[in-house]
Amino acid sequence: MDPNQEKQIIKACQAGNFEGFGELYEVYVKKIYSFVFYKTYHKETAEDIVSIVFMKALENIGSYKPGRGSFSAWLYGIARHAVVDHFRAVRPSVNIEDVWDLADEQNLEIDLDAREKLNEVKKYLAKFKPTHREIIMMRLWQGLSYREISEIIGFSEANCKMIFSREMAKLREEMGIVAFLLFMFLNI
Amino acid sequence: MENLIKEIMDELFAIDPSLKKYQKELEAATAKMIANKPDDRFDENFRQELKMKLLARAEELEKGEKVKFSFWRSLKFWRGFSLAAVVAALALIVVIPAIQNGQFSLFNFKSGSPLSLISGTMNIEEAGERAFGDLASSSQALTNLELGDSSDAYYSAPTPAAAPKTQSSTSREEILAREVSGLGGGSGTNAAAPDVKMLPPEYATKYNYVYIGEDFSFTEESVAVLKRLKSYGSENLSSVLNNLSFGLFDASKLRNVKVQSMSIAEDRDGGYVVDFNPYEGTISFYENWQKIMPVNYETQPRLRESDVPTDEKLIETANDFLSRFGIDRGNYGTPIVGQSWKLGYANVRDEDIWIPDTMTVQYPLLLGGKEAWEQGGYDRAGFSVNVNIRTMKVTGLYGLTTQNYQSSNYAAETDKNRLLKFALQGDLWPQPTYPEENFKVKEVEIKLGTPSVQYMRYWKYEGNQSSELFLPALVFPVIDKSQADEYFTKKVVVVPLVREILDSAERENTITPPAILEYRKDMGSSSSQILTPTQEPLPPEKVQN
């Protein structure tokens, strides 16, 4: 969506005309869903949270201030808080800073496919700082640009790029020859 | 994938050209990461449904309507449940369209206002004096005894079908005959006919309660009795049924139709069934037996005491379950792990102890910060969550009730000596007196501490209706039971402060010794044959011969 068009729709919504909210929704729903899913790894939970995110966005769009950041960053901020609220509700007694670890708790529901694949990479990613891990997953799994990642994380774009490159270099060392051979001979 | 890998490599080399020498390995690591990306299974139907709901909400906002949040709160609770008619197909047929439309006002079709099915809100409304009528009735005694005193389970809400078969015809003697059948200190129940006779016990226990607490007094002229309002507010569904065809019968002929009970089931492995009883205002969860893996207990290793998780872990598991389903714990106190499975194992070797697969976490109800005790003093009112300790999965939740009450004032007993007299009986009624010619009597001293004002749960039956009342009561803690055996599980002695309850108990305090079975030598040696009921009980020595 053209940035100017987005601004106009937001302005209209803030004035009480929600006709264009559906277009905003279409632009962001998949991205927000993906963002939430890769923190919960559970389809139904992600859908619940995404529903809450967009309902809150709709009802609170008047509080969005363009001067403080992009609409995208504002939306991701709501999503981040909704995820934290979710984990706070299901795991009130643990640290909620790192949802990676929470999502893998034994008693929480995680899609089977997600659990298996997470097990494949967790031994490598678990050593990284939560934010660094999040940057890698946003770039490789969610396909977000560094600009988008920087808005969500709150780091500068250059910093996000630097962190990504450093952590990928570490990942190369961690995975070592096994990943290389798999890549060369099995094409995965 | 190749394009993305190339894009990533270009970015990396632009950021740090020195990485280029590791290009193949970096490509391999990137490929492995991307290959292990979990499928997020984004659902187009979800996208469209949410969009429709948002647009509908947007329309409401444009009209200036206030925010409604109930649906969104309810969403999590309903997620994953497919509807299955178990009890009331009639009710479900009406309810299904409402759920599919996102209208969770299941029992309030006319207004269309959302209803929180597991409301954490406690409401107490004032009623006039003695609004619940005469509280004392002979039937009450029976009901408390029939409910028994399960020290772990909060099976708190009997259905109307569980109402006693008589309201006033059951005599006090019959009740006592049932009560004493165990003679173990508990008020075990006996569902057999009233003229039950018992095997002569090795000895009967007489509990001598001793008060060692501080001086106390109760000076209020009246106390507020609470009555739980059970109904969710199920509306008349006749108008809805007029447009439905069941095929087998004409549903429109039904009149004044209300949802009385229904069940929904999760159609997934390890799913739950949830029973709603709008009539009683209760909800329970249990595992969907059609969706659980059958357990072959012969191949399961026997559980050892060391396998029992810590109380903290069990409570954490139960709390997680409650959080997952949005069940509010605000009206309940600190959870307690039931210990009744240990009963009987005080002097048993570890290897002989049978450890149950399921442990119970109890959530005691709080009314204005005060606990509510069952009359026998064995348990608190509340709800319970069962946890399978092999799988650490919750297998059931029972006793969760709506929390709407009426409050009505009744005259209170302020005579300290009278209150203490009841406390030293150990219950509303005195213990049975065991004739020394028939029984060896073992006397046991139980020490009681300073009482506090809490509540006693009390069941009142009228016709086929049961009322759940909470009477302000003095609760005397049992602080020393060292002389008693492990089967003495009374935790407190509860003395209701409502004067008419005490008056009634005093009027009906006739004690009938239990009848016992007589030994007849001509019946042979089998234990099932040597005893037959007689009117004249024999002394234990004779039986042992």
XYZ file of C-alpha atoms in Angstrom:
733
model
C 0.000 0.000 0.000
C 1.206 3.448 -0.854
C 2.394 5.220 2.323
C 0.263 8.235 1.557
C -2.790 6.070 1.076
C -2.094 4.391 4.419
C -1.846 7.759 6.114
C -5.145 8.870 4.627
C -6.922 5.723 5.769
C -5.517 6.081 9.267
C -6.544 9.718 9.378
C -10.060 8.791 8.277
C -10.280 6.056 10.908
C -9.154 8.492 13.559
C -11.923 10.804 12.413
C -14.473 8.031 12.893
C -14.673 6.703 9.339
C -13.520 3.090 9.482
C -14.336 2.241 5.907
C -10.678 1.757 4.975
C -9.674 -0.256 8.013
C -10.221 -3.454 6.055
C -7.449 -2.424 3.667
C -5.046 -1.826 6.515
C -6.004 -5.194 7.864
C -5.272 -6.901 4.561
C -1.828 -5.338 4.412
C -0.790 -6.423 7.880
C -2.762 -9.480 8.926
C -0.378 -12.043 7.483
C 2.681 -10.296 8.896
C 1.187 -9.876 12.334
C -0.018 -13.458 12.327
C 3.448 -14.636 11.358
C 5.018 -12.488 14.068
C 2.696 -13.952 16.691
C 2.929 -17.506 15.431
C 6.725 -17.526 15.648
C 6.408 -16.627 19.284
C 3.675 -19.086 20.205
C 4.135 -21.847 17.608
C 0.469 -22.691 17.951
C -2.010 -21.842 15.230
C -5.103 -21.434 17.349
C -3.323 -19.399 19.991
C -1.839 -17.184 17.300
C -5.279 -16.641 15.787
C -6.703 -15.671 19.155
C -3.935 -13.184 19.756
C -4.149 -11.733 16.249
C -7.877 -11.237 16.740
C -7.159 -9.301 19.895
C -4.432 -7.273 18.201
C -6.611 -6.040 15.367
C -9.593 -5.441 17.582
C -7.423 -3.317 19.843
C -5.951 -1.541 16.847
C -9.416 -0.782 15.520
C -10.711 0.471 18.819
C -7.608 2.445 19.718
C -6.474 3.790 16.384
C -7.218 7.258 17.677
C -4.277 6.940 20.038
C -1.790 6.259 17.224
C 0.571 9.230 16.744
C 2.324 9.210 13.331
C 5.109 11.372 14.695
C 6.209 8.635 17.079
C 6.722 5.922 14.488
C 5.133 4.029 11.670
C 1.715 2.442 11.854
C 3.443 -0.869 11.285
C 5.616 -0.406 14.377
C 2.562 0.605 16.400
C 0.739 -2.537 15.290
C 3.699 -4.765 16.100
C 3.886 -3.079 19.487
C 0.291 -4.102 20.206
C 1.096 -7.609 19.030
C 4.163 -7.828 21.230
C 2.175 -6.775 24.275
C -0.620 -9.195 23.418
C 1.880 -12.039 23.240
C 3.376 -11.045 26.569
C -0.116 -10.862 28.083
C -0.837 -14.310 26.752
C 2.238 -15.819 28.324
C 1.663 -13.907 31.511
C -1.764 -15.507 31.682
C -0.636 -19.050 31.012
C 2.691 -18.800 32.807
C 2.280 -16.173 35.484
C 5.223 -17.372 37.526
C 8.028 -17.197 35.002
C 10.087 -14.573 33.244
C 8.242 -13.429 30.165
C 11.116 -11.599 28.548
C 12.088 -14.524 26.427
C 9.016 -16.062 24.857
C 11.183 -18.514 22.971
C 11.710 -20.521 26.094
C 8.138 -20.123 27.210
C 6.705 -21.387 23.964
C 8.685 -24.539 24.353
C 7.406 -25.335 27.833
C 6.212 -28.877 28.077
C 2.707 -28.043 29.133
C 2.031 -25.439 26.509
C 0.456 -26.360 23.257
C 2.800 -26.200 20.303
C 2.005 -27.475 16.847
C 3.707 -30.808 16.289
C 5.464 -29.688 13.131
C 6.719 -26.579 14.871
C 7.978 -28.577 17.842
C 9.961 -30.947 15.630
C 11.520 -28.186 13.591
C 12.278 -26.098 16.628
C 14.121 -29.011 18.132
C 16.310 -29.072 15.044
C 17.522 -25.492 15.450
C 17.032 -24.825 19.131
C 20.405 -26.212 20.131
C 22.016 -23.537 17.985
C 19.713 -20.601 18.623
C 19.287 -21.152 22.329
C 22.766 -19.757 22.950
C 21.887 -16.385 21.454
C 20.448 -13.421 23.294
C 16.663 -13.306 22.935
C 16.681 -10.137 20.854
C 19.425 -11.435 18.577
C 17.558 -14.672 18.115
C 14.445 -12.707 17.290
C 16.272 -10.738 14.617
C 17.460 -13.929 12.941
C 14.011 -15.469 12.971
C 12.347 -12.288 11.729
C 14.736 -12.089 8.827
C 14.914 -15.764 7.874
C 11.474 -17.029 8.825
C 9.232 -14.001 8.591
C 11.040 -12.371 5.696
C 10.966 -8.942 7.303
C 13.319 -6.248 6.048
C 15.918 -4.749 8.345
C 13.891 -1.554 8.390
C 10.836 -3.419 9.612
C 12.883 -5.355 12.135
C 14.446 -2.165 13.441
C 11.006 -0.626 13.964
C 9.745 -3.643 15.837
C 12.837 -4.229 17.946
C 13.605 -0.581 18.519
C 17.233 -0.878 17.384
C 18.716 1.076 14.486
C 18.641 -0.580 11.089
C 22.454 -0.666 10.987
C 22.570 -2.293 14.381
C 20.097 -4.956 13.301
C 22.216 -5.724 10.233
C 25.365 -5.971 12.323
C 23.747 -8.264 14.855
C 22.385 -10.454 12.089
C 25.719 -10.833 10.371
C 27.561 -11.615 13.597
C 25.028 -14.181 14.696
C 24.975 -15.827 11.299
C 28.724 -16.139 11.510
C 28.326 -17.828 14.885
C 25.634 -20.059 13.465
C 27.996 -21.123 10.707
C 30.537 -22.156 13.310
C 27.949 -23.943 15.421
C 26.405 -25.897 12.598
C 29.772 -26.617 11.041
C 30.395 -29.435 8.683
C 27.093 -31.245 9.218
C 25.000 -28.457 7.775
C 27.487 -27.999 5.008
C 27.359 -31.641 3.943
C 23.590 -31.736 4.145
C 23.418 -28.661 2.015
C 25.851 -29.977 -0.556
C 24.583 -33.505 -0.935
C 20.981 -33.522 0.165
C 20.150 -30.032 -0.983
C 18.517 -28.966 2.280
C 14.652 -20.762 -1.116
C 17.609 -20.176 -3.388
C 16.608 -16.594 -4.033
C 16.248 -15.880 -0.345
C 19.617 -17.488 0.406
C 21.249 -15.385 -2.292
C 19.595 -12.269 -0.916
C 20.805 -13.063 2.565
C 24.334 -13.743 1.350
C 24.446 -10.470 -0.532
C 23.342 -8.644 2.595
C 25.868 -10.416 4.779
C 28.768 -9.747 2.449
C 27.727 -6.125 2.126
C 27.765 -5.792 5.895
C 30.962 -7.778 6.422
C 32.947 -8.635 3.291
C 35.265 -10.906 5.288
C 32.416 -13.426 5.534
C 32.663 -14.178 1.844
C 35.350 -16.769 2.446
C 32.770 -18.777 4.397
C 30.126 -18.454 1.731
C 29.399 -22.171 1.320
C 29.110 -22.783 5.030
C 26.984 -19.680 5.502
C 24.702 -20.796 2.701
C 24.460 -24.193 4.359
C 23.626 -22.689 7.753
C 21.080 -20.332 6.201
C 19.522 -23.170 4.243
C 19.231 -25.299 7.360
C 17.560 -22.470 9.225
C 15.091 -21.824 6.427
C 14.423 -25.526 5.945
C 13.519 -25.806 9.599
C 11.115 -22.901 9.532
C 7.895 -24.171 11.144
C 4.865 -23.884 8.904
C 2.679 -21.151 10.363
C -0.433 -22.641 8.675
C -1.963 -19.264 8.012
C -5.643 -19.892 7.452
C -7.479 -17.933 4.787
C -10.803 -18.690 6.449
C -9.512 -17.144 9.625
C -8.407 -14.069 7.701
C -11.822 -13.614 6.155
C -13.766 -14.307 9.336
C -11.706 -11.878 11.341
C -12.092 -9.242 8.666
C -15.867 -9.606 8.759
C -15.873 -9.271 12.522
C -13.645 -6.236 12.387
C -15.819 -4.556 9.811
C -18.897 -5.307 11.874
C -17.165 -3.803 14.877
C -16.084 -0.821 12.787
C -19.709 -0.274 11.893
C -20.620 -0.307 15.563
C -17.888 2.184 16.319
C -19.089 4.474 13.589
C -22.499 4.393 15.253
C -20.841 5.339 18.496
C -21.496 2.111 20.371
C -19.431 1.282 23.368
C -16.717 -1.321 23.285
C -17.807 -4.880 23.893
C -15.071 -7.173 24.956
C -16.882 -10.268 26.087
C -16.662 -12.010 22.761
C -12.929 -11.625 22.591
C -12.492 -12.840 26.093
C -14.714 -15.776 25.332
C -12.854 -16.637 22.171
C -9.979 -18.314 23.915
C -12.236 -20.411 26.044
C -14.151 -21.766 23.093
C -11.200 -22.316 20.847
C -10.848 -25.887 19.781
C -14.144 -27.104 21.039
C -16.347 -28.814 18.563
C -19.876 -29.262 19.669
C -21.157 -32.703 20.416
C -24.527 -33.479 21.760
C -24.084 -35.476 24.901
C -26.867 -34.553 27.190
C -29.202 -32.063 25.656
C -29.392 -32.255 21.922
C -32.251 -29.873 22.113
C -30.151 -27.277 23.808
C -27.241 -27.698 21.434
C -29.300 -27.273 18.319
C -30.269 -23.932 19.652
C -26.831 -23.062 20.848
C -24.741 -24.040 17.821
C -25.880 -21.189 15.592
C -25.180 -18.775 18.369
C -21.621 -19.979 18.766
C -20.966 -20.010 15.058
C -22.126 -16.443 14.905
C -19.832 -15.526 17.725
C -22.734 -14.828 20.028
C -21.907 -16.380 23.330
C -25.022 -15.268 25.088
C -25.951 -18.912 25.267
C -28.638 -18.489 27.805
C -29.811 -15.046 27.031
C -31.084 -15.037 23.492
C -33.583 -12.268 23.884
C -31.251 -9.574 24.959
C -28.305 -10.764 22.893
C -25.970 -9.499 25.579
C -22.811 -11.555 26.066
C -22.576 -13.815 29.070
C -19.405 -14.918 30.755
C -19.969 -18.581 31.422
C -17.278 -18.888 34.033
C -17.705 -15.602 35.681
C -15.075 -14.603 38.168
C -17.366 -11.943 39.495
C -18.942 -12.436 42.872
C -22.232 -10.640 43.313
C -24.122 -10.480 46.584
C -27.526 -8.855 46.627
C -29.470 -8.004 49.749
C -32.708 -9.783 50.529
C -35.122 -9.185 53.398
C -34.837 -10.811 56.808
C -35.294 -14.574 56.871
C -35.746 -14.498 53.112
C -34.791 -18.161 52.793
C -37.501 -19.346 55.162
C -37.013 -21.780 57.995
C -33.465 -23.018 57.749
C -33.796 -25.910 60.154
C -35.367 -29.084 58.890
C -34.833 -32.728 59.595
C -34.023 -33.352 55.979
C -30.946 -31.215 56.267
C -29.236 -33.645 58.550
C -29.693 -36.419 56.084
C -28.358 -34.437 53.203
C -25.142 -33.584 54.918
C -24.585 -37.165 55.856
C -25.441 -38.422 52.426
C -22.951 -36.077 50.870
C -20.309 -37.657 53.009
C -16.928 -36.211 53.775
C -14.520 -36.930 51.023
C -11.378 -35.337 52.245
C -10.089 -34.602 48.769
C -13.018 -34.003 46.533
C -15.099 -30.915 46.290
C -18.133 -32.655 44.954
C -20.082 -29.713 46.059
C -23.128 -29.342 43.950
C -25.565 -32.203 43.964
C -27.952 -32.221 41.102
C -31.650 -32.179 41.770
C -31.635 -35.893 41.097
C -29.376 -36.293 44.101
C -31.961 -34.847 46.401
C -32.923 -37.106 49.260
C -35.718 -39.489 48.661
C -37.600 -38.081 51.600
C -37.908 -34.603 52.952
C -39.270 -35.242 56.377
C -40.040 -38.922 56.641
C -36.477 -39.980 57.318
C -36.121 -40.321 61.005
C -33.234 -39.114 63.061
C -32.608 -42.706 64.055
C -32.257 -43.748 60.459
C -29.831 -40.973 59.855
C -27.748 -41.930 62.860
C -27.853 -45.570 61.919
C -26.146 -44.575 58.729
C -23.738 -42.211 60.356
C -22.312 -44.651 62.824
C -21.817 -47.452 60.379
C -18.143 -46.681 60.038
C -17.181 -45.903 63.610
C -13.862 -44.705 62.401
C -14.234 -41.105 63.367
C -15.467 -40.038 59.996
C -19.046 -39.848 58.976
C -18.868 -42.462 56.310
C -22.004 -43.036 54.372
C -24.009 -46.094 53.705
C -26.369 -46.223 50.813
C -28.056 -49.403 52.024
C -31.480 -49.592 53.602
C -32.000 -47.686 56.854
C -32.102 -50.779 59.093
C -28.448 -51.475 58.549
C -26.779 -53.550 61.211
C -23.092 -53.621 61.655
C -20.303 -56.026 62.312
C -19.113 -55.638 65.852
C -15.998 -53.472 65.737
C -12.834 -54.186 67.627
C -13.556 -51.041 69.580
C -15.622 -47.886 69.293
C -13.922 -44.516 69.514
C -15.259 -41.787 71.710
C -13.770 -38.403 71.002
C -13.444 -36.070 73.952
C -13.080 -32.561 72.621
C -11.203 -30.158 74.876
C -11.112 -26.421 74.341
C -7.673 -24.935 75.007
C -8.060 -21.692 73.049
C -8.390 -18.151 74.322
C -11.557 -16.628 75.670
C -13.925 -15.630 72.887
C -17.280 -13.989 72.382
C -19.783 -13.347 69.638
C -22.054 -10.365 70.173
C -23.836 -9.757 66.868
C -27.615 -10.047 67.147
C -27.953 -11.331 63.620
C -25.813 -12.843 60.937
C -26.047 -12.632 57.154
C -26.748 -16.019 55.590
C -25.781 -16.345 51.933
C -27.718 -18.331 49.380
C -26.062 -19.133 46.080
C -28.210 -18.241 43.106
C -27.671 -21.092 40.737
C -29.176 -20.146 37.413
C -27.165 -18.538 34.661
C -30.361 -16.794 33.675
C -31.462 -19.240 31.014
C -34.064 -17.534 28.897
C -37.196 -19.001 27.458
C -36.225 -20.538 24.129
C -39.708 -21.223 22.810
C -39.523 -18.506 20.200
C -36.293 -19.972 18.823
C -37.656 -23.489 18.696
C -40.687 -22.385 16.734
C -38.527 -22.199 13.638
C -36.671 -25.466 14.139
C -37.545 -28.874 12.822
C -36.146 -31.895 14.604
C -37.626 -34.412 12.195
C -38.613 -36.814 14.925
C -40.935 -34.474 16.740
C -42.457 -31.043 16.584
C -40.220 -28.909 18.761
C -42.513 -25.923 18.522
C -44.932 -27.718 20.838
C -42.486 -27.440 23.693
C -43.263 -24.590 26.030
C -41.126 -22.470 28.298
C -37.988 -24.232 27.094
C -34.744 -23.601 28.905
C -31.279 -25.047 28.659
C -30.893 -27.403 31.597
C -27.607 -29.079 30.775
C -25.269 -29.493 27.877
C -21.848 -30.849 27.040
C -19.295 -29.816 24.496
C -16.296 -31.866 23.504
C -12.936 -31.105 21.988
C -12.554 -33.302 18.939
C -8.805 -33.771 19.278
C -6.384 -36.098 20.965
C -6.212 -35.354 24.646
C -9.224 -33.086 24.389
C -11.700 -32.275 27.105
C -15.416 -32.499 27.570
C -17.041 -29.601 29.366
C -20.352 -30.085 31.109
C -22.493 -27.040 31.747
C -25.418 -27.132 34.046
C -27.160 -23.772 33.838
C -29.804 -25.048 36.211
C -27.294 -25.619 38.986
C -24.797 -23.007 37.829
C -21.961 -25.520 37.631
C -19.245 -26.347 35.155
C -16.974 -29.359 35.059
C -14.192 -30.531 32.779
C -13.025 -34.047 32.155
C -11.016 -35.834 29.515
C -12.772 -36.796 26.317
C -12.550 -40.566 26.729
C -13.020 -41.038 22.996
C -9.846 -39.078 22.392
C -7.475 -40.379 25.026
C -5.009 -43.155 24.531
C -6.040 -46.268 26.445
C -3.619 -47.004 29.251
C -2.398 -50.532 29.795
C -1.785 -50.495 33.513
C -0.110 -53.897 33.405
C 2.778 -52.433 31.476
C 2.936 -49.201 33.454
C 5.656 -49.125 36.080
C 4.290 -48.926 39.574
C 4.467 -45.437 40.975
C 6.681 -44.849 43.967
C 6.331 -42.138 46.532
C 9.359 -40.480 44.976
C 7.377 -40.182 41.728
C 4.835 -37.892 43.343
C 5.593 -34.347 42.184
C 5.996 -31.579 44.690
C 2.897 -29.704 45.736
C 4.306 -26.643 43.982
C 4.563 -28.498 40.687
C 1.040 -29.912 40.974
C -0.377 -26.502 41.811
C 1.535 -24.931 38.953
C 0.071 -27.479 36.538
C -3.434 -26.877 37.833
C -2.957 -23.114 37.683
C -1.738 -23.353 34.096
C -4.888 -25.236 33.180
C -7.075 -22.597 34.807
C -5.178 -19.821 33.080
C -5.448 -21.560 29.743
C -9.205 -21.639 29.983
C -9.494 -18.222 31.533
C -10.917 -19.530 34.792
C -10.666 -16.819 37.398
C -9.178 -17.803 40.765
C -10.018 -14.473 42.341
C -12.734 -15.879 44.578
C -10.593 -18.728 45.830
C -7.817 -19.015 48.339
C -4.394 -20.596 48.181
C -4.673 -24.004 46.496
C -4.028 -27.116 48.553
C -2.917 -30.538 47.355
C -5.139 -33.295 48.697
C -3.404 -35.835 50.894
C -6.149 -38.393 51.404
C -4.304 -41.014 49.359
C -1.866 -41.255 52.251
C -4.630 -42.392 54.554
C -3.844 -45.802 55.915
C -0.151 -45.654 55.072
C 1.146 -44.251 58.338
C 2.881 -47.483 59.312
C 3.299 -49.090 55.919
C 6.565 -49.801 54.151
C 7.276 -47.597 51.157
C 7.095 -50.489 48.697
C 3.621 -51.396 49.899
C 2.154 -47.957 49.394
C -0.113 -47.657 46.415
C 0.324 -44.298 44.724
C -2.675 -43.137 42.708
C -2.138 -41.828 39.190
C -4.155 -38.728 39.956
C -3.612 -36.059 42.567
C -6.138 -33.417 43.488
C -5.493 -29.714 43.819
C -8.191 -28.007 45.831
C -9.143 -24.351 45.504
C -10.994 -23.222 48.641
C -13.841 -20.787 48.122
C -13.531 -17.407 49.823
C -16.621 -15.397 50.728
C -15.568 -11.910 51.680
C -12.159 -13.303 52.520
C -13.580 -16.045 54.760
C -13.386 -19.750 54.048
C -16.452 -21.941 53.795
C -16.226 -25.304 55.536
C -18.319 -28.382 55.067
C -20.332 -29.164 58.173
C -18.196 -32.092 59.235
C -15.084 -29.962 59.300
C -13.214 -32.317 56.996
C -13.016 -30.057 53.991
C -13.454 -26.587 52.684
C -15.977 -25.772 49.974
C -14.470 -24.926 46.622
C -13.500 -26.625 43.396
C -10.854 -29.180 42.586
C -8.525 -29.931 39.707
C -7.237 -33.449 39.125
C -3.724 -33.901 37.752
C -2.386 -37.149 36.301
C 1.108 -37.418 37.743
C 2.327 -39.767 35.015
C 1.559 -37.267 32.261
C 1.302 -34.094 34.356
C -1.896 -33.350 32.498
C -5.087 -32.106 34.076
C -7.709 -34.814 33.804
C -10.660 -33.013 35.292
C -12.093 -30.021 37.065
C -15.077 -30.303 39.360
C -17.158 -28.080 41.582
C -16.731 -24.783 39.750
C -19.857 -22.748 40.374
C -21.311 -19.366 39.594
C -20.799 -16.850 42.359
C -24.055 -14.959 42.636
C -25.579 -14.799 46.087
C -28.473 -13.394 48.026
C -27.902 -12.295 51.591
C -30.496 -12.468 54.354
C -30.237 -11.822 58.087
C -31.080 -14.478 60.662
C -30.985 -14.292 64.452
C -27.574 -15.226 65.802
C -26.583 -17.191 68.880
C -24.479 -15.080 71.246
C -24.387 -17.441 74.232
C -20.743 -18.434 74.392
C -21.398 -21.456 76.598
C -23.974 -22.825 74.219
C -21.663 -22.359 71.250
C -18.864 -24.069 73.153
C -21.160 -26.952 74.077
C -21.678 -27.690 70.391
C -17.980 -27.356 69.705
C -17.190 -29.932 72.399
C -19.629 -32.353 70.767
C -17.467 -32.142 67.673
C -20.517 -31.548 65.505
C -24.082 -30.284 65.597
C -25.156 -33.559 67.099
C -23.536 -35.505 69.897
C -21.590 -38.621 69.147
C -23.480 -41.908 69.445
C -23.254 -43.535 72.860
C -21.903 -47.045 72.671
C -23.228 -49.406 75.365
C -20.262 -50.781 77.235
C -21.778 -54.243 77.296
C -21.597 -54.341 73.515
C -18.531 -52.292 72.752
C -15.037 -51.761 73.859
C -14.810 -47.987 73.917
C -11.545 -46.201 73.277
C -11.489 -42.599 74.452
C -9.448 -40.087 72.472
C -8.772 -36.491 73.367
C -8.974 -33.852 70.641
C -7.830 -30.327 71.452
C -9.517 -27.318 69.865
C -8.062 -23.837 69.475
C -9.558 -20.341 69.423
C -12.377 -20.066 66.876
C -12.744 -17.597 64.033
C -15.898 -16.563 62.215
C -16.065 -18.197 58.816
C -18.802 -19.971 56.882
C -20.397 -23.398 56.910
C -21.885 -24.771 53.710
C -25.369 -26.034 54.338
C -27.787 -27.791 52.000
C -31.474 -27.224 52.318
C -33.999 -29.278 50.403
C -37.524 -28.222 49.633
C -39.588 -30.353 47.325
C -37.238 -31.373 44.542
C -35.172 -28.241 44.839
C -31.891 -27.942 46.673
C -30.534 -24.699 48.049
C -26.884 -24.111 48.772
C -26.558 -21.861 51.795
C -23.532 -20.483 53.574
C -24.071 -19.884 57.264
C -21.714 -17.742 59.332
C -20.105 -20.142 61.768
C -17.500 -20.385 64.479
C -14.688 -22.546 63.190
C -12.569 -24.179 65.899
C -9.252 -25.495 64.574
C -8.173 -28.980 65.638
C -4.749 -28.245 67.036
C -3.919 -31.551 68.682
C -5.157 -34.978 67.598
C -2.091 -36.931 68.594
C -4.155 -39.514 70.483
C -6.343 -40.261 67.467
C -5.448 -42.657 64.711
C -4.772 -41.482 61.191
C -8.390 -41.974 60.172
C -9.430 -38.974 62.220
C -9.366 -36.416 59.426
C -11.509 -33.670 60.880
C -9.554 -30.441 60.477
C -11.927 -28.121 62.298
C -15.124 -28.221 64.301
C -17.808 -26.037 62.762
C -20.576 -24.481 64.853
C -23.102 -22.417 62.887
C -24.055 -19.105 64.460
C -27.657 -19.210 63.222
C -29.708 -19.792 66.356
C -32.513 -21.792 64.757
C -30.036 -24.319 63.413
C -28.731 -24.920 66.928
C -32.294 -25.084 68.308
C -33.187 -27.704 65.751
C -30.090 -29.757 66.463
C -30.882 -29.796 70.173
C -34.444 -30.912 69.521
C -33.252 -33.827 67.447
C -30.337 -35.030 69.493
C -31.770 -38.426 70.419
C -29.042 -41.001 70.131
C -29.705 -44.528 69.038
C -26.950 -47.037 69.494
C -26.113 -48.887 66.329
C -27.494 -52.377 65.890
C -24.952 -55.091 65.371
C -24.964 -58.549 63.899
C -25.114 -61.716 66.007
C -22.863 -64.713 65.778
C -24.631 -68.008 65.093
C -22.522 -71.109 65.471
C -24.835 -73.230 63.371
C -24.104 -71.158 60.288
C -20.678 -72.664 59.627
C -17.241 -71.156 59.532
C -17.302 -68.858 56.550
C -17.229 -65.271 57.562
C -20.040 -64.583 55.173
C -22.178 -67.164 56.921
C -21.455 -66.921 60.593
C -23.158 -63.615 61.102
C -26.793 -62.864 60.756
C -28.803 -59.909 61.969
C -30.524 -60.186 65.322
C -32.204 -57.692 67.567
C -29.974 -58.483 70.499
C -26.347 -57.558 69.905
C -23.681 -59.791 71.339
C -20.561 -58.632 73.101
C -17.423 -58.604 71.000
C -15.766 -61.308 73.120
C -18.474 -63.760 72.137
C -18.127 -62.967 68.491
C -14.379 -63.464 68.621
C -14.913 -66.911 70.057
